[in-house]
Amino acid sequence: MTTALLTHADCLTHETPGGHPEQVARLEHVLHALAGLDLKRVTAPVAAEDDILRVHPAQYLTELRRELPVEGRKQLDADTWMSPGSLDAAFRAAGAAVRAVDMVLGGEVGNAFCATRPPGHHAETDTPMGFCLFGNAALAAKHALDHHGLKRVAVVDFDVHHGNGTQDLLWDEKRALVITSQQMPLWPGTGHPEEDGAHGNVMNLPLPPESDGAAMRELYSEQVFPRLRAFKPELLILSAGFDAHTDDPLAQLHWRTEDFRWLTAELCRLAQELCQGRIVSTLEGGYDLNALADAAKAHVEELIKAAT
């Protein structure tokens, strides 16, 4: 078995203004860092509209298509922009997540990493925000549940910003457990522990500014891993944001590359214990280009170790 890397050149056509943190260079740096690794390289397909409609209403798609600029860039909110290639990129990012689920559950690969953009975990049911257009992790979870008939899927989001979109999209989904760790206080201001889902299926774990990898390791060991063991997921989906890195400009946590490596290795071990090692990971944040590349490479190296 091996690890699949799903990506597409269309994800480089989603352009943001100069100086915007969610830039084309992010994906370029990640792909360069992964270039020498032994991966099954897969062209990310375009997601079917039915896959998008598992989590977003048809009117939302209509509105995004209406907003898509023919040239230049269009601002949707303070942080989120569209360019002529943005929807092509978003459909590829969503398609990568769906195809990764199919490959992992079909036994083609042991696990998978989706190196795509725009990211997804801030996109709410009918609201693009936080650089995100489609909720890729939530979409992957719903595909696994509805199309493949799984009974339990867990999403673990370790991006430094709270995955408000994933929480919103899976709030009423009792078959999904959503676990997120995030710096608090920090944008978007959600992710309080009392936000626990319609069925007690959401677990929010705030981390204080200036806390480090040791605090993260303690939190995951004491709270996340036991909760996953109790839930017994049949598939583990990771929202892999690398902006908790100490070098990241948008937050104040002090994780280092080896902390991301440790967390990935532990989640892989848990997946081996609980769900035959089945993991789908999708790229979220990370805005210092070198830190992003280093941490993403460490993450994928651990996925490769676990798959072999």
mmCIF file of C-alpha atoms in Angstrom:
data_model
loop_
_atom_site.group_PDB
_atom_site.id
_atom_site.type_symbol
_atom_site.label_atom_id
_atom_site.label_comp_id
_atom_site.label_asym_id
_atom_site.label_seq_id
_atom_site.Cartn_x
_atom_site.Cartn_y
_atom_site.Cartn_z
ATOM 1 C CA MET A 1 0.000 0.000 0.000
ATOM 2 C CA THR A 2 1.040 3.564 -0.548
ATOM 3 C CA THR A 3 -0.041 7.171 -0.016
ATOM 4 C CA ALA A 4 -1.910 9.049 -2.734
ATOM 5 C CA LEU A 5 -1.144 12.680 -3.495
ATOM 6 C CA LEU A 6 -4.073 14.364 -5.207
ATOM 7 C CA THR A 7 -3.603 17.762 -6.831
ATOM 8 C CA HIS A 8 -4.268 19.677 -10.056
ATOM 9 C CA ALA A 9 -2.770 22.656 -11.855
ATOM 10 C CA ASP A 10 -6.197 24.343 -11.775
ATOM 11 C CA CYS A 11 -5.606 24.937 -8.065
ATOM 12 C CA LEU A 12 -2.871 27.384 -9.085
ATOM 13 C CA THR A 13 -5.344 29.463 -11.103
ATOM 14 C CA HIS A 14 -7.205 30.744 -8.036
ATOM 15 C CA GLU A 15 -5.515 34.120 -7.683
ATOM 16 C CA THR A 16 -5.679 36.586 -4.815
ATOM 17 C CA PRO A 17 -4.356 40.170 -4.622
ATOM 18 C CA GLY A 18 -0.671 40.834 -4.001
ATOM 19 C CA GLY A 19 0.198 40.474 -0.340
ATOM 20 C CA HIS A 20 -2.765 38.203 0.399
ATOM 21 C CA PRO A 21 -1.681 35.325 2.671
ATOM 22 C CA GLU A 22 -3.620 32.643 0.742
ATOM 23 C CA GLN A 23 -1.493 32.891 -2.393
ATOM 24 C CA VAL A 24 -0.573 30.649 -5.309
ATOM 25 C CA ALA A 25 2.949 30.262 -3.882
ATOM 26 C CA ARG A 26 1.566 28.267 -0.940
ATOM 27 C CA LEU A 27 0.680 25.307 -3.126
ATOM 28 C CA GLU A 28 3.821 25.704 -5.214
ATOM 29 C CA HIS A 29 5.965 25.423 -2.078
ATOM 30 C CA VAL A 30 4.052 22.380 -0.829
ATOM 31 C CA LEU A 31 4.326 20.562 -4.148
ATOM 32 C CA HIS A 32 8.030 21.346 -4.385
ATOM 33 C CA ALA A 33 8.576 19.949 -0.885
ATOM 34 C CA LEU A 34 6.739 16.735 -1.799
ATOM 35 C CA ALA A 35 8.416 16.300 -5.190
ATOM 36 C CA GLY A 36 10.960 13.707 -4.100
ATOM 37 C CA LEU A 37 8.636 11.526 -2.025
ATOM 38 C CA ASP A 38 7.372 8.098 -3.053
ATOM 39 C CA LEU A 39 3.698 8.831 -3.648
ATOM 40 C CA LYS A 40 0.939 7.644 -5.943
ATOM 41 C CA ARG A 41 0.311 10.867 -7.836
ATOM 42 C CA VAL A 42 -3.297 11.338 -8.859
ATOM 43 C CA THR A 43 -4.932 14.054 -10.960
ATOM 44 C CA ALA A 44 -7.697 15.591 -8.875
ATOM 45 C CA PRO A 45 -11.010 15.328 -10.731
ATOM 46 C CA VAL A 46 -13.725 17.955 -10.917
ATOM 47 C CA ALA A 47 -16.266 17.325 -8.175
ATOM 48 C CA ALA A 48 -19.756 16.431 -9.337
ATOM 49 C CA GLU A 49 -22.403 18.975 -8.423
ATOM 50 C CA ASP A 50 -24.199 16.267 -6.451
ATOM 51 C CA ASP A 51 -21.128 15.972 -4.228
ATOM 52 C CA ILE A 52 -21.125 19.721 -3.554
ATOM 53 C CA LEU A 53 -24.867 19.609 -2.860
ATOM 54 C CA ARG A 54 -24.345 17.148 -0.025
ATOM 55 C CA VAL A 55 -23.266 20.105 2.094
ATOM 56 C CA HIS A 56 -24.129 23.313 0.181
ATOM 57 C CA PRO A 57 -27.535 24.316 -1.268
ATOM 58 C CA ALA A 58 -28.012 24.794 -5.013
ATOM 59 C CA GLN A 59 -28.604 28.520 -4.507
ATOM 60 C CA TYR A 60 -25.122 28.833 -3.026
ATOM 61 C CA LEU A 61 -23.562 27.405 -6.194
ATOM 62 C CA THR A 62 -25.689 29.744 -8.285
ATOM 63 C CA GLU A 63 -24.504 32.742 -6.267
ATOM 64 C CA LEU A 64 -20.833 31.759 -6.544
ATOM 65 C CA ARG A 65 -21.167 31.408 -10.307
ATOM 66 C CA ARG A 66 -22.816 34.824 -10.440
ATOM 67 C CA GLU A 67 -19.944 36.358 -8.459
ATOM 68 C CA LEU A 68 -17.192 34.763 -10.562
ATOM 69 C CA PRO A 69 -15.334 37.533 -12.410
ATOM 70 C CA VAL A 70 -14.577 37.245 -16.121
ATOM 71 C CA GLU A 71 -11.311 39.073 -15.504
ATOM 72 C CA GLY A 72 -9.478 40.574 -12.562
ATOM 73 C CA ARG A 73 -10.533 39.729 -9.026
ATOM 74 C CA LYS A 74 -13.704 40.120 -6.996
ATOM 75 C CA GLN A 75 -13.835 40.490 -3.221
ATOM 76 C CA LEU A 76 -16.533 38.448 -1.465
ATOM 77 C CA ASP A 77 -15.727 39.577 2.082
ATOM 78 C CA ALA A 78 -12.808 41.110 3.964
ATOM 79 C CA ASP A 79 -10.659 38.011 3.389
ATOM 80 C CA THR A 80 -12.133 35.990 0.518
ATOM 81 C CA TRP A 81 -11.573 36.709 -3.169
ATOM 82 C CA MET A 82 -12.429 35.130 -6.502
ATOM 83 C CA SER A 83 -10.580 35.289 -9.811
ATOM 84 C CA PRO A 84 -11.639 33.723 -13.148
ATOM 85 C CA GLY A 85 -10.019 30.405 -12.140
ATOM 86 C CA SER A 86 -11.373 30.230 -8.612
ATOM 87 C CA LEU A 87 -14.359 27.952 -9.188
ATOM 88 C CA ASP A 88 -12.304 25.563 -11.314
ATOM 89 C CA ALA A 89 -9.828 25.383 -8.440
ATOM 90 C CA ALA A 90 -12.561 24.905 -5.830
ATOM 91 C CA PHE A 91 -14.219 22.124 -7.830
ATOM 92 C CA ARG A 92 -10.827 20.382 -8.131
ATOM 93 C CA ALA A 93 -10.197 20.745 -4.383
ATOM 94 C CA ALA A 94 -13.584 19.243 -3.601
ATOM 95 C CA GLY A 95 -13.080 16.561 -6.236
ATOM 96 C CA ALA A 96 -9.728 15.634 -4.733
ATOM 97 C CA ALA A 97 -11.347 15.073 -1.336
ATOM 98 C CA VAL A 98 -14.070 12.861 -2.834
ATOM 99 C CA ARG A 99 -11.638 10.860 -4.969
ATOM 100 C CA ALA A 100 -9.325 10.403 -1.986
ATOM 101 C CA VAL A 101 -12.187 8.908 0.023
ATOM 102 C CA ASP A 102 -13.003 6.548 -2.861
ATOM 103 C CA MET A 103 -9.380 5.443 -3.164
ATOM 104 C CA VAL A 104 -8.837 4.861 0.542
ATOM 105 C CA LEU A 105 -12.141 3.078 1.137
ATOM 106 C CA GLY A 106 -11.679 1.081 -2.067
ATOM 107 C CA GLY A 107 -8.312 -0.205 -0.881
ATOM 108 C CA GLU A 108 -6.366 1.380 -3.746
ATOM 109 C CA VAL A 109 -4.107 3.240 -1.285
ATOM 110 C CA GLY A 110 -3.545 3.181 2.441
ATOM 111 C CA ASN A 111 -4.160 6.889 2.928
ATOM 112 C CA ALA A 112 -4.214 10.128 0.935
ATOM 113 C CA PHE A 113 -3.193 13.782 1.031
ATOM 114 C CA CYS A 114 -5.015 16.421 -1.010
ATOM 115 C CA ALA A 115 -2.609 19.238 -1.930
ATOM 116 C CA THR A 116 -5.188 21.695 -3.190
ATOM 117 C CA ARG A 117 -6.482 25.210 -2.763
ATOM 118 C CA PRO A 118 -8.597 27.138 -1.975
ATOM 119 C CA PRO A 119 -8.867 25.608 1.496
ATOM 120 C CA GLY A 120 -12.289 24.679 2.839
ATOM 121 C CA HIS A 121 -12.860 24.564 6.571
ATOM 122 C CA HIS A 122 -14.280 28.097 6.939
ATOM 123 C CA ALA A 123 -16.930 27.777 4.203
ATOM 124 C CA GLU A 124 -20.333 27.590 5.878
ATOM 125 C CA THR A 125 -23.545 26.194 4.412
ATOM 126 C CA ASP A 126 -24.318 29.239 2.271
ATOM 127 C CA THR A 127 -21.448 31.601 3.097
ATOM 128 C CA PRO A 128 -17.919 31.706 1.645
ATOM 129 C CA MET A 129 -15.422 33.040 4.156
ATOM 130 C CA GLY A 130 -11.884 32.836 5.442
ATOM 131 C CA PHE A 131 -10.357 32.165 1.981
ATOM 132 C CA CYS A 132 -12.734 29.184 1.539
ATOM 133 C CA LEU A 133 -15.473 28.407 -1.007
ATOM 134 C CA PHE A 134 -16.464 24.733 -0.487
ATOM 135 C CA GLY A 135 -16.281 22.712 2.740
ATOM 136 C CA ASN A 136 -13.912 20.024 1.477
ATOM 137 C CA ALA A 137 -13.463 18.055 4.712
ATOM 138 C CA ALA A 138 -17.176 18.037 5.492
ATOM 139 C CA LEU A 139 -17.944 17.127 1.897
ATOM 140 C CA ALA A 140 -15.538 14.185 2.118
ATOM 141 C CA ALA A 141 -17.176 13.021 5.347
ATOM 142 C CA LYS A 142 -20.669 13.171 3.857
ATOM 143 C CA HIS A 143 -19.488 11.296 0.749
ATOM 144 C CA ALA A 144 -18.059 8.523 2.925
ATOM 145 C CA LEU A 145 -21.272 8.309 4.937
ATOM 146 C CA ASP A 146 -23.865 8.640 2.185
ATOM 147 C CA HIS A 147 -22.139 7.103 -0.838
ATOM 148 C CA HIS A 148 -20.043 4.415 0.869
ATOM 149 C CA GLY A 149 -22.477 3.689 3.687
ATOM 150 C CA LEU A 150 -20.090 4.177 6.588
ATOM 151 C CA LYS A 151 -21.683 4.533 9.997
ATOM 152 C CA ARG A 152 -19.065 6.689 11.712
ATOM 153 C CA VAL A 153 -16.555 9.193 10.313
ATOM 154 C CA ALA A 154 -14.326 11.483 12.381
ATOM 155 C CA VAL A 155 -12.866 14.814 11.276
ATOM 156 C CA VAL A 156 -9.843 16.154 13.151
ATOM 157 C CA ASP A 157 -8.955 19.769 12.373
ATOM 158 C CA PHE A 158 -5.608 21.028 13.699
ATOM 159 C CA ASP A 159 -5.528 24.312 11.786
ATOM 160 C CA VAL A 160 -4.757 27.242 14.116
ATOM 161 C CA HIS A 161 -8.079 28.888 13.180
ATOM 162 C CA HIS A 162 -11.347 27.277 14.192
ATOM 163 C CA GLY A 163 -13.014 25.248 11.439
ATOM 164 C CA ASN A 164 -16.337 27.039 11.762
ATOM 165 C CA GLY A 165 -17.432 25.858 8.337
ATOM 166 C CA THR A 166 -16.864 22.167 9.021
ATOM 167 C CA GLN A 167 -18.651 22.608 12.348
ATOM 168 C CA ASP A 168 -21.602 24.284 10.614
ATOM 169 C CA LEU A 169 -21.847 21.715 7.814
ATOM 170 C CA LEU A 170 -21.706 18.691 10.150
ATOM 171 C CA TRP A 171 -23.492 20.187 13.179
ATOM 172 C CA ASP A 172 -26.595 18.026 12.660
ATOM 173 C CA GLU A 173 -24.740 14.941 11.383
ATOM 174 C CA LYS A 174 -24.795 12.419 14.230
ATOM 175 C CA ARG A 175 -22.695 9.966 12.207
ATOM 176 C CA ALA A 176 -19.776 12.425 12.186
ATOM 177 C CA LEU A 177 -17.531 13.428 15.070
ATOM 178 C CA VAL A 178 -15.818 16.806 14.550
ATOM 179 C CA ILE A 179 -12.793 17.533 16.753
ATOM 180 C CA THR A 180 -11.001 20.854 16.387
ATOM 181 C CA SER A 181 -8.109 22.454 18.211
ATOM 182 C CA GLN A 182 -7.561 26.167 17.663
ATOM 183 C CA GLN A 183 -5.950 29.211 19.150
ATOM 184 C CA MET A 184 -8.396 31.265 21.180
ATOM 185 C CA PRO A 185 -8.893 34.175 21.039
ATOM 186 C CA LEU A 186 -8.368 34.366 17.283
ATOM 187 C CA TRP A 187 -10.426 34.883 14.128
ATOM 188 C CA PRO A 188 -13.173 33.760 13.431
ATOM 189 C CA GLY A 189 -14.083 33.884 17.123
ATOM 190 C CA THR A 190 -15.959 30.569 17.199
ATOM 191 C CA GLY A 191 -14.881 27.229 18.643
ATOM 192 C CA HIS A 192 -15.859 27.537 22.294
ATOM 193 C CA PRO A 193 -16.168 24.244 24.214
ATOM 194 C CA GLU A 194 -19.914 24.730 24.684
ATOM 195 C CA GLU A 195 -20.351 24.524 20.894
ATOM 196 C CA ASP A 196 -20.818 20.761 20.953
ATOM 197 C CA GLY A 197 -23.115 19.914 18.043
ATOM 198 C CA ALA A 198 -26.747 18.892 17.780
ATOM 199 C CA HIS A 199 -25.880 15.380 18.967
ATOM 200 C CA GLY A 200 -22.846 16.061 21.143
ATOM 201 C CA ASN A 201 -20.829 15.316 18.006
ATOM 202 C CA VAL A 202 -18.566 18.393 18.066
ATOM 203 C CA MET A 203 -15.538 18.770 20.339
ATOM 204 C CA ASN A 204 -13.834 22.170 20.470
ATOM 205 C CA LEU A 205 -10.470 22.461 22.200
ATOM 206 C CA PRO A 206 -9.153 26.033 22.497
ATOM 207 C CA LEU A 207 -5.441 26.644 23.004
ATOM 208 C CA PRO A 208 -4.150 29.923 24.482
ATOM 209 C CA PRO A 209 -1.888 32.266 22.501
ATOM 210 C CA GLU A 210 1.840 31.624 22.995
ATOM 211 C CA SER A 211 1.279 27.956 23.911
ATOM 212 C CA ASP A 212 3.641 25.450 22.329
ATOM 213 C CA GLY A 213 3.828 21.938 20.989
ATOM 214 C CA ALA A 214 4.055 20.444 24.462
ATOM 215 C CA ALA A 215 0.643 21.897 25.301
ATOM 216 C CA MET A 216 -0.737 20.461 22.063
ATOM 217 C CA ARG A 217 0.684 17.007 22.755
ATOM 218 C CA GLU A 218 -0.859 16.974 26.223
ATOM 219 C CA LEU A 219 -4.234 18.140 24.904
ATOM 220 C CA TYR A 220 -4.393 15.520 22.171
ATOM 221 C CA SER A 221 -3.137 12.706 24.401
ATOM 222 C CA GLU A 222 -5.593 13.457 27.187
ATOM 223 C CA GLN A 223 -8.701 14.496 25.238
ATOM 224 C CA VAL A 224 -8.599 13.868 21.490
ATOM 225 C CA PHE A 225 -7.230 10.334 21.328
ATOM 226 C CA PRO A 226 -9.571 8.946 24.033
ATOM 227 C CA ARG A 227 -12.572 10.562 22.324
ATOM 228 C CA LEU A 228 -11.608 8.995 19.001
ATOM 229 C CA ARG A 229 -11.187 5.595 20.610
ATOM 230 C CA ALA A 230 -14.644 5.873 22.167
ATOM 231 C CA PHE A 231 -16.210 6.900 18.836
ATOM 232 C CA LYS A 232 -14.493 4.164 16.773
ATOM 233 C CA PRO A 233 -14.531 5.898 13.359
ATOM 234 C CA GLU A 234 -14.407 3.855 10.178
ATOM 235 C CA LEU A 235 -12.512 6.676 8.429
ATOM 236 C CA LEU A 236 -10.434 9.566 9.744
ATOM 237 C CA ILE A 237 -10.424 12.851 7.832
ATOM 238 C CA LEU A 238 -7.800 15.474 8.669
ATOM 239 C CA SER A 239 -8.090 19.191 8.079
ATOM 240 C CA ALA A 240 -4.354 19.704 7.887
ATOM 241 C CA GLY A 241 -3.590 23.331 8.571
ATOM 242 C CA PHE A 242 0.019 24.197 9.361
ATOM 243 C CA ASP A 243 -0.509 27.749 10.624
ATOM 244 C CA ALA A 244 0.005 26.798 14.270
ATOM 245 C CA HIS A 245 3.716 26.789 13.339
ATOM 246 C CA THR A 246 5.771 29.224 15.385
ATOM 247 C CA ASP A 247 6.857 31.045 12.200
ATOM 248 C CA ASP A 248 3.341 31.652 10.896
ATOM 249 C CA PRO A 249 2.412 35.343 10.645
ATOM 250 C CA LEU A 250 -1.343 35.003 11.288
ATOM 251 C CA ALA A 251 -1.359 33.444 14.778
ATOM 252 C CA GLN A 252 0.593 33.076 17.996
ATOM 253 C CA LEU A 253 1.029 29.362 18.658
ATOM 254 C CA HIS A 254 4.516 27.882 18.774
ATOM 255 C CA TRP A 255 4.297 24.425 17.245
ATOM 256 C CA ARG A 256 7.344 23.295 15.332
ATOM 257 C CA THR A 257 7.688 20.940 12.400
ATOM 258 C CA GLU A 258 8.396 18.011 14.719
ATOM 259 C CA ASP A 259 5.130 18.681 16.541
ATOM 260 C CA PHE A 260 3.209 18.250 13.290
ATOM 261 C CA ARG A 261 5.216 15.091 12.633
ATOM 262 C CA TRP A 262 4.374 13.742 16.106
ATOM 263 C CA LEU A 263 0.674 14.551 15.747
ATOM 264 C CA THR A 264 0.460 12.914 12.323
ATOM 265 C CA ALA A 265 2.268 9.790 13.535
ATOM 266 C CA GLU A 266 -0.043 9.477 16.543
ATOM 267 C CA LEU A 267 -3.164 9.937 14.418
ATOM 268 C CA CYS A 268 -1.844 7.328 11.990
ATOM 269 C CA ARG A 269 -1.277 4.881 14.840
ATOM 270 C CA LEU A 270 -4.781 5.517 16.087
ATOM 271 C CA ALA A 271 -6.200 5.007 12.607
ATOM 272 C CA GLN A 272 -4.383 1.675 12.391
ATOM 273 C CA GLU A 273 -5.979 0.696 15.677
ATOM 274 C CA LEU A 274 -9.489 1.879 14.833
ATOM 275 C CA CYS A 275 -10.104 1.924 11.076
ATOM 276 C CA GLN A 276 -7.472 -0.077 9.188
ATOM 277 C CA GLY A 277 -5.274 3.009 8.869
ATOM 278 C CA ARG A 278 -7.763 4.781 6.618
ATOM 279 C CA ILE A 279 -6.962 8.510 6.566
ATOM 280 C CA VAL A 280 -7.821 11.269 4.096
ATOM 281 C CA SER A 281 -5.964 14.524 4.755
ATOM 282 C CA THR A 282 -6.724 17.808 3.019
ATOM 283 C CA LEU A 283 -4.616 20.960 3.074
ATOM 284 C CA GLU A 284 -6.008 23.931 4.961
ATOM 285 C CA GLY A 285 -3.918 26.886 6.232
ATOM 286 C CA GLY A 286 -0.254 27.732 6.640
ATOM 287 C CA TYR A 287 1.054 31.114 5.554
ATOM 288 C CA ASP A 288 4.803 31.187 6.144
ATOM 289 C CA LEU A 289 5.919 29.505 2.936
ATOM 290 C CA ASN A 290 8.980 27.713 4.315
ATOM 291 C CA ALA A 291 7.254 26.592 7.514
ATOM 292 C CA LEU A 292 4.275 25.376 5.475
ATOM 293 C CA ALA A 293 6.489 23.382 3.129
ATOM 294 C CA ASP A 294 8.513 21.803 5.955
ATOM 295 C CA ALA A 295 5.495 20.881 8.067
ATOM 296 C CA ALA A 296 3.497 19.546 5.112
ATOM 297 C CA LYS A 297 6.443 17.379 4.088
ATOM 298 C CA ALA A 298 6.758 15.975 7.615
ATOM 299 C CA HIS A 299 3.007 15.291 7.632
ATOM 300 C CA VAL A 300 3.116 13.407 4.339
ATOM 301 C CA GLU A 301 6.269 11.492 5.303
ATOM 302 C CA GLU A 302 4.394 10.114 8.303
ATOM 303 C CA LEU A 303 1.421 9.197 6.127
ATOM 304 C CA ILE A 304 3.802 7.299 3.841
ATOM 305 C CA LYS A 305 5.359 5.430 6.786
ATOM 306 C CA ALA A 306 1.912 4.441 8.014
ATOM 307 C CA ALA A 307 0.777 3.220 4.602
ATOM 308 C CA THR A 308 3.763 0.951 3.943
#
